[in-house]
Structures are given as C-alpha cells and as structure tokens.
C-alpha cells in the first residue's frame, strides 16, 4: 500500500489492510490491493522473503505485507470481496507492453530465462483484467511472465 498521509505511515500493514477492508466493505466496494513478491512461494517451497540473499532492506516491508495478507485470509469480514495482486520482484519500467502474462495462486513465477519479472504496462493490464473480469475473489494471485 502506498501512503501519502504522514499520520498513517506508522500504522502496521495489518492495521492498514484492516482499515481499508472495513472501508471497502462498508461502501459495498471490492478491495483490490497490490502486494509484494516477498510472500510468494519459491520452487524450494519457502516464501521468497525467507530465502538466503533476500535484501535485508526489503524484509520489514515484505514481512509486514505477509502478515497483512495472512490476516486478510484468516479474518476478512464475510461481506468483503477482496483480491491481492503480487507482482514479481523485477518490475521493468522501460519494457514494452507485451499483452501476455501468466498468473499463479501463491507461487513466484519464473520465465524461460530464469527471471521473475514483468513490465509496468503488463502489470497494469493484469490488474485491470482482474478488476473487469474477477477470477481471484477472496484470494491472492501472482502475476509475471
């Protein structure tokens, strides 16, 4: 979640997700949130954030988001329709839109070259596709090439 309000920056990701979830449920709106790659499961069966070499600087945010995701899965109000999109670690700003991407439930997607990536343009398309044609209600999905 991106925060512009300085007063909200000290709230935990769990508290923030709960607050946004309550607001969405109260407005009879669907919650579509962008997560991170750290909570995605690797081929070794562990979350990316728990693998050796995961950047220390990114761990607090990744662990906070993972806690918020687990709280959402376990405790979201029954009337809240939510979806969390988890992009790969590499989001390429200057790469073109290809119009093609893959999705997975909780697994880190790796392309044919062994990279976990997507362009900003294709990530945006994946989010809009999910909003317009919901395929992942009340769950998280990964997106990538």
Short mmCIF file of C-alpha atoms in Angstrom, two decimals:
data_model
loop_
_atom_site.label_atom_id
_atom_site.label_comp_id
_atom_site.label_asym_id
_atom_site.label_seq_id
_atom_site.Cartn_x
_atom_site.Cartn_y
_atom_site.Cartn_z
CA UNK A 1 0.00 0.00 0.00
CA UNK A 2 1.26 3.43 -0.84
CA UNK A 3 0.78 6.01 1.88
CA UNK A 4 0.71 9.74 1.30
CA UNK A 5 -0.69 10.70 4.70
CA UNK A 6 2.25 11.03 7.12
CA UNK A 7 -0.06 10.25 10.05
CA UNK A 8 -0.76 6.80 8.58
CA UNK A 9 2.85 5.78 7.93
CA UNK A 10 3.34 4.45 11.46
CA UNK A 11 0.39 2.07 11.27
CA UNK A 12 1.26 -1.57 10.72
CA UNK A 13 0.41 -3.19 7.39
CA UNK A 14 -2.13 -5.38 9.23
CA UNK A 15 -3.88 -2.33 10.70
CA UNK A 16 -3.82 -0.56 7.34
CA UNK A 17 -5.27 -3.52 5.46
CA UNK A 18 -7.98 -3.94 8.11
CA UNK A 19 -8.89 -0.27 7.85
CA UNK A 20 -9.07 -0.32 4.06
CA UNK A 21 -11.02 -3.58 4.21
CA UNK A 22 -13.58 -2.11 6.62
CA UNK A 23 -13.96 0.95 4.42
CA UNK A 24 -14.43 -1.17 1.29
CA UNK A 25 -16.94 -3.49 2.98
CA UNK A 26 -18.85 -0.51 4.36
CA UNK A 27 -19.06 1.05 0.92
CA UNK A 28 -20.07 -2.24 -0.70
CA UNK A 29 -16.89 -1.95 -2.78
CA UNK A 30 -14.38 -4.56 -3.83
CA UNK A 31 -10.86 -4.31 -2.41
CA UNK A 32 -8.07 -4.88 -4.92
CA UNK A 33 -4.67 -4.41 -3.30
CA UNK A 34 -1.15 -4.63 -4.67
CA UNK A 35 1.15 -6.75 -2.57
CA UNK A 36 4.77 -7.68 -2.96
CA UNK A 37 6.82 -10.63 -4.12
CA UNK A 38 8.31 -11.48 -0.72
CA UNK A 39 5.35 -13.59 0.36
CA UNK A 40 5.32 -15.66 -2.84
CA UNK A 41 6.38 -19.30 -2.55
CA UNK A 42 9.58 -20.27 -4.34
CA UNK A 43 10.26 -23.58 -6.09
CA UNK A 44 12.00 -24.67 -2.87
CA UNK A 45 8.68 -24.33 -1.04
CA UNK A 46 9.60 -21.32 1.11
CA UNK A 47 8.50 -17.72 0.82
CA UNK A 48 10.89 -15.52 -1.13
CA UNK A 49 11.41 -13.29 1.92
CA UNK A 50 12.73 -16.32 3.83
CA UNK A 51 15.36 -17.27 1.24
CA UNK A 52 19.08 -16.56 1.62
CA UNK A 53 20.05 -13.42 -0.21
CA UNK A 54 16.70 -11.66 0.14
CA UNK A 55 17.61 -7.98 0.58
CA UNK A 56 17.65 -7.03 4.27
CA UNK A 57 16.34 -3.56 3.43
CA UNK A 58 13.19 -5.09 1.92
CA UNK A 59 12.48 -7.58 4.72
CA UNK A 60 10.45 -5.33 7.07
CA UNK A 61 8.04 -4.34 4.30
CA UNK A 62 7.77 -7.90 2.97
CA UNK A 63 7.19 -9.39 6.41
CA UNK A 64 4.60 -6.72 7.19
CA UNK A 65 2.76 -7.37 3.95
CA UNK A 66 2.86 -11.13 4.54
CA UNK A 67 1.31 -10.60 7.97
CA UNK A 68 -1.38 -8.37 6.42
CA UNK A 69 -2.12 -10.96 3.73
CA UNK A 70 -2.42 -13.78 6.27
CA UNK A 71 -4.69 -11.60 8.41
CA UNK A 72 -6.86 -10.84 5.40
CA UNK A 73 -7.12 -14.54 4.50
CA UNK A 74 -7.90 -15.54 8.09
CA UNK A 75 -10.01 -12.63 9.32
CA UNK A 76 -11.59 -10.65 6.47
CA UNK A 77 -15.27 -9.88 7.05
CA UNK A 78 -17.51 -12.30 5.18
CA UNK A 79 -19.02 -9.42 3.18
CA UNK A 80 -15.64 -8.14 1.97
CA UNK A 81 -14.77 -9.19 -1.56
CA UNK A 82 -11.02 -8.78 -1.88
CA UNK A 83 -8.16 -9.66 -4.19
CA UNK A 84 -4.44 -9.12 -3.69
CA UNK A 85 -2.11 -8.96 -6.69
CA UNK A 86 1.52 -9.94 -6.04
CA UNK A 87 3.90 -8.89 -8.81
CA UNK A 88 7.35 -10.42 -9.31
CA UNK A 89 10.42 -8.82 -7.74
CA UNK A 90 11.50 -7.19 -11.03
CA UNK A 91 9.04 -4.66 -12.41
CA UNK A 92 10.53 -3.21 -15.58
CA UNK A 93 9.71 0.43 -16.15
CA UNK A 94 11.09 0.76 -19.67
CA UNK A 95 9.98 -2.60 -21.06
CA UNK A 96 7.10 -2.55 -23.54
CA UNK A 97 3.66 -3.96 -23.06
CA UNK A 98 3.54 -7.47 -24.49
CA UNK A 99 -0.11 -8.18 -23.79
CA UNK A 100 0.89 -11.55 -22.35
CA UNK A 101 1.39 -12.57 -18.75
CA UNK A 102 0.82 -15.60 -16.54
CA UNK A 103 -0.87 -15.94 -13.17
CA UNK A 104 -0.46 -18.36 -10.27
CA UNK A 105 -2.08 -18.62 -6.86
CA UNK A 106 0.83 -18.28 -4.45
CA UNK A 107 3.89 -19.25 -6.46
CA UNK A 108 6.67 -16.99 -7.69
CA UNK A 109 6.53 -17.06 -11.49
CA UNK A 110 9.81 -17.60 -13.33
CA UNK A 111 10.15 -17.00 -17.07
CA UNK A 112 12.03 -19.11 -19.65
CA UNK A 113 15.24 -17.17 -18.94
CA UNK A 114 15.02 -17.90 -15.21
CA UNK A 115 13.92 -14.39 -14.22
CA UNK A 116 10.89 -13.31 -12.22
CA UNK A 117 9.75 -10.13 -13.93
CA UNK A 118 7.01 -8.16 -15.67
CA UNK A 119 6.76 -4.76 -17.34
CA UNK A 120 4.84 -1.98 -15.63
CA UNK A 121 2.49 -1.93 -18.62
CA UNK A 122 1.69 -5.65 -18.42
CA UNK A 123 1.28 -5.44 -14.64
CA UNK A 124 -1.26 -2.65 -15.14
CA UNK A 125 -3.11 -4.76 -17.71
CA UNK A 126 -3.18 -7.72 -15.30
CA UNK A 127 -4.71 -5.55 -12.56
CA UNK A 128 -7.31 -4.04 -14.90
CA UNK A 129 -8.14 -7.51 -16.27
CA UNK A 130 -8.78 -8.72 -12.71
CA UNK A 131 -10.95 -5.70 -11.91
CA UNK A 132 -13.01 -6.09 -15.08
CA UNK A 133 -13.20 -9.92 -15.01
CA UNK A 134 -12.67 -11.13 -11.44
CA UNK A 135 -11.01 -14.55 -11.31
CA UNK A 136 -9.48 -14.42 -7.83
CA UNK A 137 -12.17 -13.40 -5.32
CA UNK A 138 -11.05 -13.56 -1.67
CA UNK A 139 -7.54 -14.69 -2.54
CA UNK A 140 -4.14 -13.53 -3.70
CA UNK A 141 -2.63 -14.23 -7.08
CA UNK A 142 0.82 -13.77 -8.55
CA UNK A 143 1.48 -12.28 -11.95
CA UNK A 144 4.57 -12.40 -14.16
CA UNK A 145 6.00 -13.70 -17.41
#
